XYZ file of C-alpha atoms in Angstrom:
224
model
C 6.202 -44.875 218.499
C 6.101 -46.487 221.827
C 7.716 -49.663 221.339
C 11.068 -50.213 220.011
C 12.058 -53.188 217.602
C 15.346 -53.727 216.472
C 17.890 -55.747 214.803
C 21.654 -55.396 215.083
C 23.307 -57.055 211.770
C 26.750 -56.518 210.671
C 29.852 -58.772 210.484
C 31.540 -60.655 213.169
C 33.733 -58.484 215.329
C 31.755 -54.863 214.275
C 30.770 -54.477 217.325
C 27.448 -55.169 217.623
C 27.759 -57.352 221.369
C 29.080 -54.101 222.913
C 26.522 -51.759 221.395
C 23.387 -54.525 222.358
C 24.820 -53.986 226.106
C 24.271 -50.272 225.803
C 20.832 -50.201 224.001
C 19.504 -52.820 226.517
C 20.877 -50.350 229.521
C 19.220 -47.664 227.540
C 16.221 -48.759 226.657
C 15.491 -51.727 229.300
C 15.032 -54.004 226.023
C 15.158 -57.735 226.100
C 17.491 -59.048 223.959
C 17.471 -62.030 222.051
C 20.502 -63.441 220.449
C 19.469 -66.601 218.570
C 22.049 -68.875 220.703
C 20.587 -67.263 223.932
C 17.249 -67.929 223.342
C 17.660 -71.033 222.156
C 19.434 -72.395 224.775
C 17.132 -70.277 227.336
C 14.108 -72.698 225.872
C 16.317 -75.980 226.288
C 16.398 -75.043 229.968
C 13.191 -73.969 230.484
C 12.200 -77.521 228.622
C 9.270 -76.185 227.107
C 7.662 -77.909 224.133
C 10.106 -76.077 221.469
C 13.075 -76.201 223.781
C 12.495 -79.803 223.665
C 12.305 -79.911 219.867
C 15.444 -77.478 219.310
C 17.681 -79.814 221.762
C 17.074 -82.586 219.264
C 18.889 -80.836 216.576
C 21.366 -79.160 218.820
C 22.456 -82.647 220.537
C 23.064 -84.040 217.252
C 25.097 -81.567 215.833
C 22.420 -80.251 213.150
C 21.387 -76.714 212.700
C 18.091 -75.697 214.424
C 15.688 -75.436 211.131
C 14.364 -71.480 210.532
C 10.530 -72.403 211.588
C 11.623 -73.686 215.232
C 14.062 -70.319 215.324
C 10.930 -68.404 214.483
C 8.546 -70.524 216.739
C 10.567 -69.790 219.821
C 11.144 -66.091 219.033
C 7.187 -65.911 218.619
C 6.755 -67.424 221.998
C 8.779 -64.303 223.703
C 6.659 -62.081 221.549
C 3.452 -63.746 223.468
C 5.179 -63.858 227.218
C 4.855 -60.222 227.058
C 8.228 -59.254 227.601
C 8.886 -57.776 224.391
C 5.412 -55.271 224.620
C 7.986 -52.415 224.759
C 9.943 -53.621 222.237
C 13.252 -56.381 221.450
C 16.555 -56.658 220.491
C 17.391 -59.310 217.699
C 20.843 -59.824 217.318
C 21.869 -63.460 215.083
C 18.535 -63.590 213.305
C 17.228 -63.140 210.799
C 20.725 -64.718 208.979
C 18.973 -64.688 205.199
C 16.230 -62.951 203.494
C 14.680 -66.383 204.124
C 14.173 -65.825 207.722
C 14.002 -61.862 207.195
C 10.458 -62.893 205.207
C 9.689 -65.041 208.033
C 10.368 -62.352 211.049
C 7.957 -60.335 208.823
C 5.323 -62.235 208.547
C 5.675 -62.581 212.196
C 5.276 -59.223 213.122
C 2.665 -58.755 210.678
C 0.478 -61.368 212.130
C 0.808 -59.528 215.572
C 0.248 -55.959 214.136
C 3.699 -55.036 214.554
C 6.795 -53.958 212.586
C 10.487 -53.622 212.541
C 12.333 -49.532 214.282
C 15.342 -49.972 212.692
C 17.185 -52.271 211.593
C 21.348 -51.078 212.905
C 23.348 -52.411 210.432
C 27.585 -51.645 212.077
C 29.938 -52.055 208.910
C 33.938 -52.974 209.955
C 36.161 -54.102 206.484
C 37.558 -57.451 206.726
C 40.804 -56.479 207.090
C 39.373 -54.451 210.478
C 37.697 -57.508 211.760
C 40.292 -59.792 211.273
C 42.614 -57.633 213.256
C 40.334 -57.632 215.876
C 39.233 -60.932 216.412
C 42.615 -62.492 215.751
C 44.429 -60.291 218.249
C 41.920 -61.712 221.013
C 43.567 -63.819 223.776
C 41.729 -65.772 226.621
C 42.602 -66.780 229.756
C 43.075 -70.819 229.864
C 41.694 -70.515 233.630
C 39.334 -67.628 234.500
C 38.384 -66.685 230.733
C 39.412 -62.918 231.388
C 40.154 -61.417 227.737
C 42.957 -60.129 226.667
C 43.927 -58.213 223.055
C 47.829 -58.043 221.979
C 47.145 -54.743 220.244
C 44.139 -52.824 222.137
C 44.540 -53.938 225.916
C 47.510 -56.369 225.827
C 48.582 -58.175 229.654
C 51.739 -56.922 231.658
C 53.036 -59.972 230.534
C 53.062 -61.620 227.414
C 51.008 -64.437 227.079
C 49.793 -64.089 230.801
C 46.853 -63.853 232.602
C 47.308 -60.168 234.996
C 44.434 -61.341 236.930
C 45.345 -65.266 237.917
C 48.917 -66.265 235.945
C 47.577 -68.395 233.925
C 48.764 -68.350 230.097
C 46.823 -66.806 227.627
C 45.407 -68.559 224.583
C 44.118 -67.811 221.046
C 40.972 -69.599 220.468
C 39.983 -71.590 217.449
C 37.440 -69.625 216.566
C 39.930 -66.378 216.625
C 42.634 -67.267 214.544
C 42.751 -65.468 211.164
C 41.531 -68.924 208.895
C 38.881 -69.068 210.778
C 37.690 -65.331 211.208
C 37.899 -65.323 207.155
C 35.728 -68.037 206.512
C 32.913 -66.893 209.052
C 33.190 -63.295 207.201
C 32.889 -65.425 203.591
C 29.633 -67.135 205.312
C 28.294 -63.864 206.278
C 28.932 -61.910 203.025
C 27.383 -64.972 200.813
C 24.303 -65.401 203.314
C 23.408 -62.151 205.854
C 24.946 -59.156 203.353
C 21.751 -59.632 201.098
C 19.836 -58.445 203.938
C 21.637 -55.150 203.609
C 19.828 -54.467 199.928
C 16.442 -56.319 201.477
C 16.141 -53.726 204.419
C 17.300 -51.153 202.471
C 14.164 -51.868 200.071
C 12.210 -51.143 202.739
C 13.593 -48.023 204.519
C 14.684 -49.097 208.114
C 18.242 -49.620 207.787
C 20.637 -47.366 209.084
C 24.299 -47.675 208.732
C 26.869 -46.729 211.240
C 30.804 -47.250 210.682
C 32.297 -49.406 213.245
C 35.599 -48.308 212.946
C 34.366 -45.399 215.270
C 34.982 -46.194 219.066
C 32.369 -47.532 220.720
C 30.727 -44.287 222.232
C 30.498 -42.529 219.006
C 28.427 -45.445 217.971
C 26.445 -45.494 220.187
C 26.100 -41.719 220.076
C 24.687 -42.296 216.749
C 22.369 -44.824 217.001
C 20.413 -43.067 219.758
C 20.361 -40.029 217.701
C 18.878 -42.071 214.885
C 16.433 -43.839 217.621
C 15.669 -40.327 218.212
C 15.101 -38.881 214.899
C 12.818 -41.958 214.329
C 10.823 -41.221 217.012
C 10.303 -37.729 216.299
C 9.569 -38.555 212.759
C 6.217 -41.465 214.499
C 5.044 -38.360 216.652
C 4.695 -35.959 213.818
């Protein structure tokens, strides 16, 4: 198995940003998180950057085929020809069928897919305890690595602020989107016998103890 291609699913807030740090160290993977890729191709202004931009300056979601169209094109730049790191897509079985037939078509397939589990209640704690520097953006959490002050910045002095997107409404309501859409994957790649579960309630090393122990196994198991 010389080539090693992943995805990282799981719910908001599992952990799955910190552990894609550590596997690209590891591994010298690229890593493609939808948003980042996306965005890469806007800049770049190729063709599908072009196309994506449309839908992105009006407010619309970039349709699955244009997702998978620009992942394809990093599949054919050559960076990937030791493997990827997916994180943000595939979303639905939809796209999971898609990615498929996308790999298929270049005689590849899926390593593993490294599904992190966290309960709700977990990630809501998480995400909700978050606070960000107004100013400099440095991150702050009132439970796990609170400032010296409360509600200040240690780094500049500026106040610290909860962000939209981290305040407990709004953490539930992205975990209702992902268990009605991306939790189906769970049973899909189950079905087919790459996922592999790992609890993110762990800290972050044991995790990532685990999944190289699993990329290990796995490898052991192509050589045989």
């Amino acid at each position: 198995m010389s080539e090693l291609n992943l995805v990282l699913l799981g719910p908001p807030g599992a952990g799955k940003g910190t552990q894609a740090d550590r596997l690209r160290n590891d591994f010298g993977l690229p890593y493609w998180a939808t948003g980042i890729i996306l965005r890469d191709a806007v800049q770049r202004e190729t063709e599908l950057g072009k196309k994506a931009k449309e839908y992105m300056d009006s407010g619309d979601l970039v349709p699955d085929e244009l997702i998978c169209d620009v992942i394809a094109e990093r599949f054919d730049s050559g960076e990937a020809d030791n493997g990827f790191l997916l994180d943000g897509f595939p979303r639905t079985v939809g796209q999971a069928e898609m990615l498929e037939r996308l790999l298929d078509s270049r005689g590849r397939e899926l390593t593993a897919v490294l599904l992190i589990e966290a309960p709700d209640d977990e990630v809501v704690r998480r995400l909700s305890g978050r606070r960000t520097c107004a100013k400099g953006q440095h991150v702050y959490h009132v439970e796990f690595d609170p400032p010296k002050h409360e509600g200040v910045c240690d780094q500049d002095g500026s106040r610290l602020i909860q962000r939209d997107d981290d305040k407990p409404e709004t953490v539930r309501k992205r975990l209702a989107v992902y268990h009605e859409q991306t939790e189906p994957l769970v049973d899909w790649y189950e079905g087919k016998d790459v996922l592999r579960r790992f609890d993110g309630r762990r800290t972050p090393d044991e995790v990532h103890d685990l999944i190289r122990a699993t990329l290990a196994t796995k490898r052991l198991e192509a050589e045989l």
